[in-house]
Amino acid sequence: MEKRTGIKEIFSAPVNQTYTVMGWVRTFRNNMFIALNDGSTMDNLQVVIDGEKTDADIIRRITSGASIKATGQLIESQGKGQTVELLAETVEILGECDPETYPIQLKNRPSLEYLREIAHLRFRTNAFSAIFRVRHALAYGIHKFFNDRGFYYIHSPIITGSDAEGAGDMFQVTTLDIKNPPLDENGNINYKEDFFGKHTNLTVSGQLEAELAALALSKVYTFGPTFRAENSNTTRHLAEFWMIEPEVAFADLDDNMDLAEDMLKYLIKYVLDTCPEDIAYLEKRLLEEEKNKPQAERSEMSLTQKLHFCIEQPFERLTYTEAIDILKNSTPNKKGKFQFPIEGWGADLQSEHERYLVEKHFKKPVILTNYPKEIKAFYMRLDEDGRTVRAMDVLFPGIGEIIGGSQREERYDVLLQRMQEMNIPVDEMSWFLDTRKYGSVPHAGYGLGFERLVLFVTGMTNIRDVIPFPRFPGSAEF
Ligand code: 4AD
Ligand code: MG
């Protein structure tokens, strides 16, 4: 195709020269002013049409959503609201857009729920193009953060035969005929005849494989899709989400917390530095959304204030046991306001408890450590007291748990015993135990839920709005 100048580029290009731009019409006013957007930036380029020179038929076809090509002089703008504008000498319609049927009518401010149903077109809105530019920046920033610190990016498998979290909420992968599967002597499905010769599923976490790599490359991370068939219809759960899982040899729980805190602060700052226009737009969007809420539910801080606040404050670090004390004596617990009242030590924390600690009690991000072993995974390092493990959860305002991780159990005997206690199939996991047999070292790692981070940074409220094509119970559209 003919060379075009991207709209982001044109805002810093020399004026009084001729350029060709291509993009989608956002709005068209007075048969003269086109606001043109090509997704490279939040800002629209004003393209000015000469009514005398332009064919009436072309003017008729310049409608919101249509794609066009325009060539003309870039001049300093005469009007307010933009620095430069393009005086079009020629305009060509690349693709028409019927205003009668086009579902994105900007005038009516389509709701987020409606846009989710037309996720194939929602990229065309300011909000979603901003969200997906920020999502990209975060992904890039993650690779940069780890690369700059000597970590190697490991691709963990997507199809696995192991259940990393012992959670049992997995999607099965099979090529067997589900109407007529082969059976063994006992009448059970014979997975030996399946594609891989065994029962397989989509991965719930790349951690176990990352551990194998860390025990040779020292510092590694994964960044890939993970899948959970849990039936959670919440604003913070997806059935398919992306996870970042660093794993570090010669590291303990304190090192792990330091890495997690540094990484989150780095990434928030990275977005503030690289996406100021998108964040400014999302901040404005959030303010407007909050106007419809009762005063008490509105947040005290704007989006950028909230982001800066997280960068500037040291995260509060405390043990699960200390947190239980705070929660037990908290006003909502005493007044019966928690859906799951805290009766004592051992209770699993729900999102309402996490959010109370972060939003009401400490008013800043919190890292909770040393959870009871019963409520955490088999691979976490057992504490000296024999009751707790070296787990850590990072809790964020409005989100709850954003990171889950731990120092790992590196002692062969202790790990074996924990696996047996928790009914982890030891035979199938000999490869994992091998790392503890041969040159084992203390090591630690965590998983950051990528969409929860995007949710926090964009100020959106539903996780389905920060991944292009969300998968959740009952829905796998597009
Ligand atoms: O706490 P989780 O389950 O931890 C693990 O999977 C460990 N293997 C990680 C590790 O130590 N390497 O999940 C980690 C994070 C959570 O803190 C949350 O942010 C996110 O993944 N997450 C989800 N995000 C969206 N939808 C879901 N259904 C999620 N489940 C977990
Ligand atoms: Mg967790």
Coordinates of C-alpha atoms and ligand atoms in Angstrom, one line a residue:
M1 CA 0.0 0.0 0.0
E2 CA 1.0 3.6 -0.4
K3 CA 3.2 4.9 2.4
R4 CA 1.3 6.4 5.3
T5 CA 2.3 8.4 8.3
G6 CA 1.0 7.1 11.6
I7 CA -1.1 9.5 13.5
K8 CA 1.1 9.3 16.6
E9 CA 4.1 10.1 14.4
I10 CA 2.4 13.0 12.7
F11 CA 1.9 15.0 15.9
S12 CA 5.7 15.5 16.0
A13 CA 6.3 15.7 12.2
P14 CA 7.4 18.9 10.5
V15 CA 4.6 21.1 9.3
N16 CA 4.0 22.6 5.9
Q17 CA 4.7 19.3 4.2
T18 CA 2.4 16.7 2.5
Y19 CA 1.4 13.5 4.3
T20 CA -0.9 10.6 3.7
V21 CA -2.8 9.3 6.7
M22 CA -5.2 6.4 7.1
G23 CA -7.6 5.6 9.9
W24 CA -11.1 5.3 11.1
V25 CA -13.4 8.3 11.3
R26 CA -14.4 9.0 15.0
T27 CA -16.6 12.0 14.2
F28 CA -17.4 14.2 11.2
R29 CA -18.7 17.8 11.9
N30 CA -20.1 20.5 9.6
N31 CA -19.2 18.4 6.5
M32 CA -15.7 19.7 7.1
F33 CA -13.9 18.4 10.2
I34 CA -13.0 14.7 10.5
A35 CA -11.6 13.4 13.8
L36 CA -9.4 10.6 12.5
N37 CA -7.9 7.8 14.7
D38 CA -5.6 4.9 13.7
G39 CA -5.1 3.5 17.2
S40 CA -1.5 4.5 17.4
T41 CA -2.5 7.1 20.1
M42 CA -5.4 8.3 22.0
D43 CA -5.4 11.6 20.1
N44 CA -7.4 12.1 16.9
L45 CA -6.0 14.0 14.0
Q46 CA -8.2 16.7 12.7
V47 CA -8.5 16.4 8.9
V48 CA -10.1 19.4 7.2
I49 CA -12.1 18.8 4.0
D50 CA -12.5 21.3 1.3
G51 CA -16.2 21.2 0.5
E52 CA -15.6 22.7 -3.0
K53 CA -13.0 20.3 -4.0
T54 CA -14.4 17.1 -2.5
D55 CA -17.0 15.1 -4.3
A56 CA -20.4 15.2 -2.6
D57 CA -20.6 11.4 -2.8
I58 CA -17.4 11.0 -0.8
I59 CA -18.6 13.5 1.8
R60 CA -21.8 11.5 2.2
R61 CA -19.7 8.3 2.9
I62 CA -17.6 9.9 5.6
T63 CA -19.4 8.5 8.6
S64 CA -18.3 7.4 12.1
G65 CA -16.5 4.1 11.8
A66 CA -15.7 4.4 8.1
S67 CA -12.0 4.0 7.1
I68 CA -10.4 6.6 4.9
K69 CA -7.2 7.7 3.4
A70 CA -6.4 11.4 3.2
T71 CA -3.5 13.3 1.7
G72 CA -2.7 16.9 2.2
Q73 CA -0.6 19.6 3.9
L74 CA 0.0 19.4 7.6
I75 CA -0.4 22.9 9.1
E76 CA -0.4 24.5 12.5
S77 CA -4.0 24.4 13.6
Q78 CA -6.2 27.5 13.3
G79 CA -8.7 26.3 15.8
K80 CA -8.5 25.3 19.5
G81 CA -8.1 21.8 20.8
Q82 CA -5.3 20.6 18.5
T83 CA -1.8 21.7 17.6
V84 CA -1.8 20.6 14.0
E85 CA -4.3 19.6 11.3
L86 CA -4.2 18.1 7.9
L87 CA -5.7 20.1 5.0
A88 CA -7.0 17.3 2.8
E89 CA -6.4 17.6 -0.9
T90 CA -7.7 14.2 -1.6
V91 CA -9.9 11.9 0.4
E92 CA -10.5 8.3 -0.5
I93 CA -13.0 6.0 1.3
L94 CA -11.3 2.6 2.1
G95 CA -14.3 1.0 3.8
E96 CA -17.8 2.4 4.3
C97 CA -19.6 2.1 7.6
D98 CA -23.4 2.1 7.6
P99 CA -24.4 4.5 10.4
E100 CA -27.8 2.8 10.6
T101 CA -26.4 -0.5 11.7
Y102 CA -22.9 0.3 13.1
P103 CA -23.2 -0.8 16.8
I104 CA -20.7 1.7 18.2
Q105 CA -22.7 5.0 18.4
L106 CA -20.4 7.2 20.4
K107 CA -23.1 9.7 21.0
N108 CA -25.1 7.3 23.1
R109 CA -22.1 6.2 25.3
P110 CA -22.5 2.4 24.9
S111 CA -22.3 0.6 28.3
L112 CA -19.4 -1.7 29.1
E113 CA -21.8 -4.6 29.3
Y114 CA -23.0 -4.0 25.8
L115 CA -19.5 -3.5 24.5
R116 CA -18.5 -6.9 26.0
E117 CA -21.1 -8.5 23.7
I118 CA -19.5 -6.8 20.7
A119 CA -15.9 -7.4 21.8
H120 CA -14.9 -7.7 18.2
L121 CA -15.7 -4.0 17.7
R122 CA -15.0 -2.5 21.1
F123 CA -11.3 -1.9 20.2
R124 CA -12.8 1.0 18.2
T125 CA -13.7 2.9 21.3
N126 CA -11.4 5.3 23.1
A127 CA -11.6 3.4 26.4
F128 CA -10.8 0.0 24.9
S129 CA -8.0 1.2 22.6
A130 CA -6.5 2.9 25.7
I131 CA -6.8 -0.3 27.8
F132 CA -5.2 -2.5 25.2
R133 CA -2.3 0.0 24.7
V134 CA -1.7 0.0 28.4
R135 CA -1.9 -3.8 28.5
H136 CA 0.8 -3.9 25.8
A137 CA 3.0 -1.5 27.7
L138 CA 2.7 -3.6 30.9
A139 CA 3.6 -6.8 29.0
Y140 CA 6.6 -5.0 27.4
G141 CA 7.6 -3.5 30.8
I142 CA 7.5 -7.0 32.4
H143 CA 10.0 -8.4 29.9
K144 CA 12.1 -5.3 30.3
F145 CA 12.1 -5.5 34.1
F146 CA 13.2 -9.1 34.2
N147 CA 15.6 -8.9 31.3
D148 CA 17.4 -5.9 32.9
R149 CA 17.8 -7.9 36.1
G150 CA 19.3 -11.0 34.4
F151 CA 16.2 -13.2 34.4
Y152 CA 15.7 -15.7 31.5
Y153 CA 12.2 -16.1 30.0
I154 CA 11.2 -19.7 30.1
H155 CA 8.2 -21.1 28.1
S156 CA 6.4 -23.5 30.3
P157 CA 4.1 -26.0 28.6
I158 CA 0.4 -25.3 28.0
I159 CA -0.6 -28.9 27.9
T160 CA 0.5 -30.8 31.0
G161 CA 0.0 -34.1 32.8
S162 CA 0.4 -32.5 36.2
D163 CA -1.8 -30.4 38.5
A164 CA 0.5 -27.8 39.8
E165 CA -1.8 -26.3 42.4
G166 CA -3.4 -29.5 43.5
A167 CA -6.6 -27.6 42.9
G168 CA -8.3 -30.0 40.6
D169 CA -10.1 -27.3 38.6
M170 CA -8.7 -28.1 35.2
F171 CA -9.7 -28.3 31.6
Q172 CA -9.1 -31.7 30.2
V173 CA -7.3 -32.1 26.8
T174 CA -8.2 -35.2 24.9
T175 CA -8.6 -36.5 21.4
L176 CA -10.7 -39.5 22.5
D177 CA -14.2 -39.9 21.1
I178 CA -16.2 -38.6 24.0
K179 CA -19.3 -40.5 22.8
N180 CA -17.4 -43.8 22.7
P181 CA -14.1 -43.7 24.7
P182 CA -11.9 -46.8 25.0
L183 CA -12.3 -48.5 28.4
D184 CA -9.9 -50.5 30.5
E185 CA -10.6 -53.8 32.3
N186 CA -12.3 -51.9 35.1
G187 CA -14.6 -50.0 32.8
N188 CA -12.7 -46.7 33.3
I189 CA -11.6 -44.5 30.4
N190 CA -8.3 -45.8 29.1
Y191 CA -6.1 -42.8 28.7
K192 CA -3.2 -44.9 27.5
E193 CA -5.1 -44.8 24.2
D194 CA -5.3 -41.0 24.3
F195 CA -3.1 -38.7 22.2
F196 CA -0.3 -38.4 24.8
G197 CA -0.8 -41.9 26.2
K198 CA -2.0 -40.3 29.5
H199 CA -4.5 -38.0 31.0
T200 CA -3.7 -34.4 30.2
N201 CA -5.1 -30.9 30.9
L202 CA -4.4 -27.2 30.2
T203 CA -1.9 -25.8 32.7
V204 CA -3.1 -23.9 35.8
S205 CA 0.4 -22.6 36.4
G206 CA 3.9 -22.8 35.0
Q207 CA 5.5 -22.7 38.4
L208 CA 6.7 -26.3 38.7
E209 CA 8.5 -26.2 35.3
A210 CA 9.9 -22.7 36.2
E211 CA 11.4 -24.3 39.4
L212 CA 13.2 -26.9 37.3
A213 CA 14.7 -24.1 35.2
A214 CA 15.6 -21.9 38.2
L215 CA 17.5 -24.7 39.7
A216 CA 20.0 -24.4 36.8
L217 CA 19.6 -20.9 35.4
S218 CA 19.2 -19.2 38.8
K219 CA 16.7 -16.5 37.8
V220 CA 13.9 -17.3 35.4
Y221 CA 10.3 -16.2 34.7
T222 CA 7.3 -17.5 32.7
F223 CA 4.7 -15.3 31.1
G224 CA 1.9 -17.3 29.5
P225 CA -1.7 -18.3 29.5
T226 CA -3.1 -20.4 32.3
F227 CA -6.5 -22.0 32.6
R228 CA -8.8 -22.7 35.5
A229 CA -12.2 -24.4 35.3
E230 CA -13.4 -22.9 38.5
N231 CA -17.0 -21.8 38.4
S232 CA -16.3 -18.2 39.6
N233 CA -18.5 -15.6 38.1
T234 CA -16.8 -12.6 39.7
T235 CA -15.3 -9.4 38.4
R236 CA -11.8 -10.7 39.3
H237 CA -11.8 -14.3 37.8
L238 CA -11.3 -15.5 34.3
A239 CA -11.2 -19.1 33.0
E240 CA -8.2 -18.2 30.8
F241 CA -5.8 -15.6 32.2
W242 CA -2.1 -14.7 31.8
M243 CA 0.3 -15.2 34.6
I244 CA 3.9 -14.0 35.2
E245 CA 5.8 -16.4 37.4
P246 CA 9.4 -15.5 38.4
E247 CA 11.4 -18.2 40.2
V248 CA 14.7 -17.5 41.9
A249 CA 17.3 -19.8 43.2
F250 CA 19.3 -18.8 46.3
A251 CA 16.4 -16.7 47.6
D252 CA 14.1 -16.8 50.6
L253 CA 10.7 -15.2 51.4
D254 CA 12.2 -11.8 52.1
D255 CA 13.9 -11.7 48.8
N256 CA 10.6 -12.8 47.2
M257 CA 8.7 -10.0 48.8
D258 CA 11.3 -7.5 47.8
L259 CA 11.2 -8.7 44.2
A260 CA 7.4 -8.6 44.1
E261 CA 7.2 -5.1 45.5
D262 CA 10.0 -3.7 43.2
M263 CA 8.3 -5.3 40.2
L264 CA 4.8 -3.9 40.9
K265 CA 6.2 -0.4 41.6
Y266 CA 8.4 -0.5 38.5
L267 CA 5.4 -1.6 36.3
I268 CA 3.1 1.1 37.6
K269 CA 5.7 3.8 37.1
Y270 CA 6.5 2.3 33.6
V271 CA 2.9 2.9 32.6
L272 CA 2.7 6.4 34.1
D273 CA 5.8 7.2 32.1
T274 CA 5.0 5.6 28.8
C275 CA 1.1 5.9 28.5
P276 CA 0.3 9.4 30.0
E277 CA -2.5 10.1 27.5
D278 CA -4.2 6.8 28.0
I279 CA -4.0 7.0 31.7
A280 CA -5.4 10.6 31.6
Y281 CA -8.3 9.3 29.5
L282 CA -9.0 6.4 31.8
E283 CA -8.9 8.6 34.8
K284 CA -11.5 10.9 33.3
R285 CA -13.6 7.8 32.4
L286 CA -13.4 6.6 36.0
L287 CA -14.4 9.9 37.4
E288 CA -17.5 10.0 35.2
E289 CA -18.4 6.4 36.1
E290 CA -18.1 7.3 39.8
K291 CA -20.4 10.3 39.5
N292 CA -23.2 7.7 39.1
K293 CA -22.3 6.1 42.4
P294 CA -23.4 7.1 45.9
Q295 CA -20.9 9.4 47.6
A296 CA -19.8 6.7 50.1
E297 CA -18.8 4.3 47.3
R298 CA -16.7 6.7 45.4
S299 CA -13.0 6.4 45.8
E300 CA -11.1 9.0 47.7
M301 CA -8.3 9.2 45.1
S302 CA -8.2 9.7 41.4
L303 CA -6.6 7.0 39.2
T304 CA -3.2 8.7 39.0
Q305 CA -3.2 9.6 42.7
K306 CA -3.9 5.9 43.5
L307 CA -1.1 4.8 41.2
H308 CA 1.4 7.3 42.7
F309 CA 0.3 6.3 46.1
C310 CA 1.3 2.7 45.5
I311 CA 4.7 3.6 44.1
E312 CA 5.5 5.9 47.0
Q313 CA 4.3 3.8 50.0
P314 CA 6.3 0.9 51.3
F315 CA 3.9 -2.1 51.2
E316 CA 2.8 -3.2 54.7
R317 CA 4.2 -6.6 55.6
L318 CA 2.6 -8.8 58.2
T319 CA 1.9 -12.4 59.0
Y320 CA -1.4 -14.2 58.5
T321 CA -1.6 -14.6 62.3
E322 CA -1.3 -10.9 62.9
A323 CA -3.9 -10.3 60.2
I324 CA -6.3 -12.7 61.8
D325 CA -6.0 -10.7 65.0
I326 CA -6.8 -7.4 63.3
L327 CA -9.7 -9.0 61.4
K328 CA -11.2 -10.7 64.4
N329 CA -11.3 -7.4 66.3
S330 CA -12.4 -5.3 63.4
T331 CA -15.7 -3.4 63.4
P332 CA -17.3 -5.2 60.5
N333 CA -16.5 -8.6 62.1
K334 CA -17.9 -7.6 65.4
K335 CA -21.0 -6.1 63.8
G336 CA -21.5 -9.2 61.6
K337 CA -20.9 -7.3 58.4
F338 CA -18.6 -9.9 56.9
Q339 CA -20.3 -12.5 54.8
F340 CA -17.7 -15.0 56.2
P341 CA -17.2 -14.0 59.8
I342 CA -13.6 -14.5 61.2
E343 CA -13.8 -16.9 64.1
G344 CA -10.2 -17.6 64.6
W345 CA -6.9 -18.9 63.4
G346 CA -7.0 -21.2 60.4
A347 CA -9.8 -19.5 58.4
D348 CA -9.1 -18.9 54.7
L349 CA -9.2 -15.3 53.9
Q350 CA -11.9 -14.1 51.5
S351 CA -11.7 -11.1 49.3
E352 CA -13.8 -9.1 51.7
H353 CA -11.2 -9.6 54.4
E354 CA -8.3 -8.8 52.1
R355 CA -10.0 -5.7 51.0
Y356 CA -10.7 -4.6 54.6
L357 CA -7.0 -4.9 55.5
V358 CA -5.9 -3.0 52.4
E359 CA -8.6 -0.4 52.0
K360 CA -9.8 0.3 55.5
H361 CA -7.1 -0.8 58.0
F362 CA -3.7 -0.1 56.4
K363 CA -4.9 2.0 53.4
K364 CA -2.0 0.7 51.3
P365 CA -0.9 -2.5 49.6
V366 CA -0.3 -5.3 52.0
I367 CA 1.8 -8.5 51.9
L368 CA 0.5 -11.3 54.1
T369 CA 2.9 -14.1 54.9
N370 CA 3.2 -17.4 56.8
Y371 CA -0.3 -18.8 56.2
P372 CA -1.5 -22.1 57.8
K373 CA -0.2 -25.0 55.8
E374 CA -3.7 -26.5 55.4
I375 CA -4.9 -23.6 53.2
K376 CA -1.8 -23.4 51.0
A377 CA -0.2 -25.6 48.3
F378 CA 2.1 -28.6 49.0
Y379 CA 5.3 -27.0 47.6
M380 CA 5.5 -24.2 50.2
R381 CA 8.4 -24.3 52.7
L382 CA 7.2 -25.5 56.1
D383 CA 8.0 -23.1 59.0
E384 CA 9.8 -24.2 62.1
D385 CA 6.6 -24.2 64.1
G386 CA 5.2 -26.9 61.8
R387 CA 1.9 -25.1 61.4
T388 CA 2.6 -22.4 58.9
V389 CA 4.3 -22.2 55.5
R390 CA 6.4 -19.5 53.9
A391 CA 3.6 -18.2 51.7
M392 CA 3.0 -14.7 50.6
D393 CA 0.0 -13.0 49.1
V394 CA 0.2 -9.4 47.8
L395 CA -3.1 -7.6 48.3
F396 CA -4.1 -4.5 46.4
P397 CA -6.8 -1.9 46.8
G398 CA -9.9 -2.7 44.8
I399 CA -8.5 -6.0 43.7
G400 CA -7.6 -8.1 46.7
E401 CA -5.0 -10.8 45.9
I402 CA -2.8 -9.7 42.9
I403 CA 0.1 -12.0 43.6
G404 CA 0.4 -15.4 45.3
G405 CA 3.8 -17.0 46.0
S406 CA 6.1 -18.6 48.5
Q407 CA 9.6 -19.8 49.4
R408 CA 9.6 -23.4 48.2
E409 CA 10.2 -26.5 50.2
E410 CA 13.7 -27.5 49.1
R411 CA 14.2 -30.3 51.6
Y412 CA 13.6 -33.7 49.9
D413 CA 12.2 -35.5 53.0
V414 CA 9.9 -32.7 54.1
L415 CA 8.6 -32.2 50.6
L416 CA 7.9 -35.9 50.1
Q417 CA 6.0 -36.0 53.4
R418 CA 3.9 -32.9 52.5
M419 CA 3.1 -34.5 49.1
Q420 CA 2.0 -37.7 50.8
E421 CA -0.1 -35.8 53.4
M422 CA -1.8 -33.8 50.6
N423 CA -2.4 -36.8 48.3
I424 CA -0.2 -35.5 45.5
P425 CA 0.7 -38.4 43.2
V426 CA 4.3 -38.9 44.1
D427 CA 5.1 -41.4 41.3
E428 CA 4.0 -39.0 38.6
M429 CA 6.0 -36.2 40.2
S430 CA 9.4 -37.8 40.5
W431 CA 10.8 -35.2 38.0
F432 CA 9.9 -32.5 40.5
L433 CA 11.4 -34.4 43.5
D434 CA 14.6 -34.9 41.4
T435 CA 15.5 -31.2 41.8
R436 CA 15.5 -31.8 45.6
K437 CA 17.6 -34.9 45.2
Y438 CA 20.3 -33.4 43.1
G439 CA 21.8 -30.1 44.2
S440 CA 18.8 -28.6 45.9
V441 CA 18.9 -25.0 47.0
P442 CA 16.6 -22.6 48.8
H443 CA 14.4 -20.9 46.2
A444 CA 11.3 -18.8 46.0
G445 CA 8.9 -17.4 43.4
Y446 CA 5.4 -16.1 42.8
G447 CA 2.6 -15.7 40.3
L448 CA 1.3 -12.3 39.3
G449 CA -2.2 -12.4 37.7
F450 CA -1.6 -10.2 34.6
E451 CA -5.3 -9.1 34.1
R452 CA -5.5 -8.1 37.8
L453 CA -2.6 -5.8 37.3
V454 CA -4.1 -4.4 34.1
L455 CA -7.4 -4.0 36.0
F456 CA -5.6 -2.0 38.8
V457 CA -3.6 0.2 36.5
T458 CA -6.5 1.1 34.1
G459 CA -9.0 1.7 37.0
M460 CA -11.5 -0.6 35.3
T461 CA -13.8 -2.6 37.5
N462 CA -14.4 -5.9 35.6
I463 CA -11.6 -8.2 34.6
R464 CA -13.6 -9.1 31.5
D465 CA -12.8 -5.6 30.2
V466 CA -9.0 -5.9 30.3
I467 CA -8.5 -9.0 28.2
P468 CA -9.5 -8.8 24.5
F469 CA -11.7 -11.9 24.5
P470 CA -12.6 -13.0 28.0
R471 CA -13.4 -16.6 28.8
F472 CA -15.7 -17.3 31.7
P473 CA -18.3 -19.8 32.7
G474 CA -20.9 -20.0 29.9
S475 CA -18.9 -17.8 27.5
A476 CA -16.1 -18.4 24.9
E477 CA -17.2 -16.0 22.2
F478 CA -15.0 -15.0 19.3
Ligands
4AD1 O1 -2.4 -17.7 43.8 P1 -2.2 -18.5 42.6 O2 -3.2 -19.6 42.4 O3 -0.7 -19.1 42.6 C1 -0.2 -19.9 41.7 O4 -0.7 -20.4 40.7 C2 1.3 -20.2 42.0 N1 1.7 -21.4 41.3 C3 2.1 -19.0 41.6 C4 3.5 -19.1 41.9 O5 3.9 -19.2 43.0 N2 4.4 -19.2 40.8 O6 -2.3 -17.6 41.3 C5 -1.4 -16.5 41.2 C6 -2.2 -15.2 40.8 C7 -3.2 -14.8 41.8 O7 -2.6 -14.0 42.8 C8 -4.1 -13.9 40.9 O8 -3.6 -12.6 40.7 C9 -4.1 -14.6 39.6 O9 -2.9 -15.4 39.6 N3 -5.3 -15.5 39.4 C10 -6.3 -15.2 38.6 N4 -6.5 -14.2 37.8 C11 -7.6 -14.2 37.0 N5 -8.5 -15.2 37.0 C12 -8.4 -16.3 37.9 N6 -9.3 -17.3 37.8 C13 -7.2 -16.3 38.7 N7 -6.7 -17.2 39.6 C14 -5.5 -16.7 40.0
MG2 MG -3.5 -17.5 45.5

